[in-house]
Amino acid sequence: QVQLVESGGGLVQAGGSLRLSCAASGTRFSDYSVAWFRQAPGKAREFVAAINWNDFGTRYTESAKGRFTISKNNAENTASLQMSSLKPEDTAIYYCAAYSTGRAEWADSWHYWGQGTQVTVSS
């Protein structure tokens, strides 16, 4: 059984940084692409970033480009999202996802999900 557990969320002031981590068990992360999504209150879950399983190619939503960096450590079975220059509009629950069979930007493409970690950015 595949389990994903996110950590690293918290409260940070605008302009600050956070590093989110996603730990996988029950599978080898080396076999999967990984993504981060987020969901703010009253809004749909939205794509943030993804990294390919084989070539480590990355893609980001426009608002994350230049501020967020997604990475993957197959040896440790973890993935991370380094976030800097955080803004109040980044406030959301952040979810790690693995194993995509469709477009990375679509939440429905991803098969495995973590429970999420709260990120709150104060102004």
JSON list of C-alpha atoms in Angstrom, two decimals, residues 19-87:
[
{"chain": "A", "resi": 19, "resn": "ARG", "atom": "CA", "xyz": [10.54, 23.65, 2.68]},
{"chain": "A", "resi": 20, "resn": "LEU", "atom": "CA", "xyz": [7.87, 21.00, 2.33]},
{"chain": "A", "resi": 21, "resn": "SER", "atom": "CA", "xyz": [8.78, 17.33, 2.31]},
{"chain": "A", "resi": 22, "resn": "CYS", "atom": "CA", "xyz": [6.93, 14.26, 1.08]},
{"chain": "A", "resi": 23, "resn": "ALA", "atom": "CA", "xyz": [7.96, 10.85, 2.34]},
{"chain": "A", "resi": 24, "resn": "ALA", "atom": "CA", "xyz": [6.79, 7.74, 0.51]},
{"chain": "A", "resi": 25, "resn": "SER", "atom": "CA", "xyz": [6.35, 4.22, 1.81]},
{"chain": "A", "resi": 26, "resn": "GLY", "atom": "CA", "xyz": [5.11, 1.07, 0.15]},
{"chain": "A", "resi": 27, "resn": "THR", "atom": "CA", "xyz": [6.65, 1.99, -3.18]},
{"chain": "A", "resi": 28, "resn": "ARG", "atom": "CA", "xyz": [9.82, 3.16, -4.85]},
{"chain": "A", "resi": 29, "resn": "PHE", "atom": "CA", "xyz": [9.69, 6.84, -5.66]},
{"chain": "A", "resi": 30, "resn": "SER", "atom": "CA", "xyz": [12.14, 6.20, -8.48]},
{"chain": "A", "resi": 31, "resn": "ASP", "atom": "CA", "xyz": [9.27, 4.67, -10.45]},
{"chain": "A", "resi": 32, "resn": "TYR", "atom": "CA", "xyz": [6.98, 7.69, -10.22]},
{"chain": "A", "resi": 33, "resn": "SER", "atom": "CA", "xyz": [6.67, 11.28, -11.19]},
{"chain": "A", "resi": 34, "resn": "VAL", "atom": "CA", "xyz": [5.74, 13.49, -8.24]},
{"chain": "A", "resi": 35, "resn": "ALA", "atom": "CA", "xyz": [3.73, 16.68, -7.99]},
{"chain": "A", "resi": 36, "resn": "TRP", "atom": "CA", "xyz": [2.64, 19.25, -5.48]},
{"chain": "A", "resi": 37, "resn": "PHE", "atom": "CA", "xyz": [-0.86, 20.69, -5.49]},
{"chain": "A", "resi": 38, "resn": "ARG", "atom": "CA", "xyz": [-2.49, 23.16, -3.15]},
{"chain": "A", "resi": 39, "resn": "GLN", "atom": "CA", "xyz": [-6.00, 23.99, -2.08]},
{"chain": "A", "resi": 40, "resn": "ALA", "atom": "CA", "xyz": [-7.07, 27.24, -0.49]},
{"chain": "A", "resi": 41, "resn": "PRO", "atom": "CA", "xyz": [-10.38, 27.51, 1.42]},
{"chain": "A", "resi": 42, "resn": "GLY", "atom": "CA", "xyz": [-13.31, 27.61, -0.96]},
{"chain": "A", "resi": 43, "resn": "LYS", "atom": "CA", "xyz": [-11.15, 26.97, -4.01]},
{"chain": "A", "resi": 44, "resn": "ALA", "atom": "CA", "xyz": [-10.40, 24.01, -6.20]},
{"chain": "A", "resi": 45, "resn": "ARG", "atom": "CA", "xyz": [-7.19, 22.07, -5.82]},
{"chain": "A", "resi": 46, "resn": "GLU", "atom": "CA", "xyz": [-4.58, 23.59, -8.12]},
{"chain": "A", "resi": 47, "resn": "PHE", "atom": "CA", "xyz": [-1.34, 22.40, -9.61]},
{"chain": "A", "resi": 48, "resn": "VAL", "atom": "CA", "xyz": [1.88, 23.88, -8.24]},
{"chain": "A", "resi": 49, "resn": "ALA", "atom": "CA", "xyz": [4.81, 21.85, -9.57]},
{"chain": "A", "resi": 50, "resn": "ALA", "atom": "CA", "xyz": [5.78, 18.44, -10.92]},
{"chain": "A", "resi": 51, "resn": "ILE", "atom": "CA", "xyz": [8.97, 16.47, -11.53]},
{"chain": "A", "resi": 52, "resn": "ASN", "atom": "CA", "xyz": [9.34, 13.59, -13.99]},
{"chain": "A", "resi": 53, "resn": "TRP", "atom": "CA", "xyz": [10.29, 10.15, -12.76]},
{"chain": "A", "resi": 54, "resn": "ASN", "atom": "CA", "xyz": [12.93, 9.48, -15.38]},
{"chain": "A", "resi": 55, "resn": "ASP", "atom": "CA", "xyz": [14.62, 12.69, -16.53]},
{"chain": "A", "resi": 56, "resn": "PHE", "atom": "CA", "xyz": [13.82, 14.87, -13.52]},
{"chain": "A", "resi": 57, "resn": "GLY", "atom": "CA", "xyz": [12.33, 17.45, -15.83]},
{"chain": "A", "resi": 58, "resn": "THR", "atom": "CA", "xyz": [10.20, 19.96, -13.95]},
{"chain": "A", "resi": 59, "resn": "ARG", "atom": "CA", "xyz": [7.23, 22.17, -14.60]},
{"chain": "A", "resi": 60, "resn": "TYR", "atom": "CA", "xyz": [5.60, 24.87, -12.52]},
{"chain": "A", "resi": 61, "resn": "THR", "atom": "CA", "xyz": [2.47, 26.89, -12.43]},
{"chain": "A", "resi": 62, "resn": "GLU", "atom": "CA", "xyz": [3.14, 30.46, -13.47]},
{"chain": "A", "resi": 63, "resn": "SER", "atom": "CA", "xyz": [2.84, 31.86, -9.95]},
{"chain": "A", "resi": 64, "resn": "ALA", "atom": "CA", "xyz": [5.45, 29.41, -8.65]},
{"chain": "A", "resi": 65, "resn": "LYS", "atom": "CA", "xyz": [8.10, 30.00, -11.30]},
{"chain": "A", "resi": 66, "resn": "GLY", "atom": "CA", "xyz": [11.22, 31.59, -9.87]},
{"chain": "A", "resi": 67, "resn": "ARG", "atom": "CA", "xyz": [10.02, 31.17, -6.28]},
{"chain": "A", "resi": 68, "resn": "PHE", "atom": "CA", "xyz": [9.43, 27.43, -5.81]},
{"chain": "A", "resi": 69, "resn": "THR", "atom": "CA", "xyz": [11.73, 24.51, -6.57]},
{"chain": "A", "resi": 70, "resn": "ILE", "atom": "CA", "xyz": [10.60, 20.90, -6.70]},
{"chain": "A", "resi": 71, "resn": "SER", "atom": "CA", "xyz": [13.10, 18.11, -6.18]},
{"chain": "A", "resi": 72, "resn": "LYS", "atom": "CA", "xyz": [13.16, 14.36, -5.68]},
{"chain": "A", "resi": 73, "resn": "ASN", "atom": "CA", "xyz": [15.54, 12.08, -3.82]},
{"chain": "A", "resi": 74, "resn": "ASN", "atom": "CA", "xyz": [15.01, 8.53, -5.03]},
{"chain": "A", "resi": 75, "resn": "ALA", "atom": "CA", "xyz": [17.56, 7.09, -2.63]},
{"chain": "A", "resi": 76, "resn": "GLU", "atom": "CA", "xyz": [15.65, 8.47, 0.35]},
{"chain": "A", "resi": 77, "resn": "ASN", "atom": "CA", "xyz": [12.21, 7.99, -1.21]},
{"chain": "A", "resi": 78, "resn": "THR", "atom": "CA", "xyz": [11.35, 11.64, -0.66]},
{"chain": "A", "resi": 79, "resn": "ALA", "atom": "CA", "xyz": [10.35, 14.70, -2.61]},
{"chain": "A", "resi": 80, "resn": "SER", "atom": "CA", "xyz": [10.52, 18.34, -1.59]},
{"chain": "A", "resi": 81, "resn": "LEU", "atom": "CA", "xyz": [9.12, 21.71, -2.47]},
{"chain": "A", "resi": 82, "resn": "GLN", "atom": "CA", "xyz": [11.36, 24.62, -1.54]},
{"chain": "A", "resi": 83, "resn": "MET", "atom": "CA", "xyz": [9.28, 27.79, -1.37]},
{"chain": "A", "resi": 84, "resn": "SER", "atom": "CA", "xyz": [10.71, 31.28, -1.08]},
{"chain": "A", "resi": 85, "resn": "SER", "atom": "CA", "xyz": [9.40, 34.83, -1.37]},
{"chain": "A", "resi": 86, "resn": "LEU", "atom": "CA", "xyz": [6.12, 33.56, -0.01]},
{"chain": "A", "resi": 87, "resn": "LYS", "atom": "CA", "xyz": [2.99, 35.65, -0.42]}
]
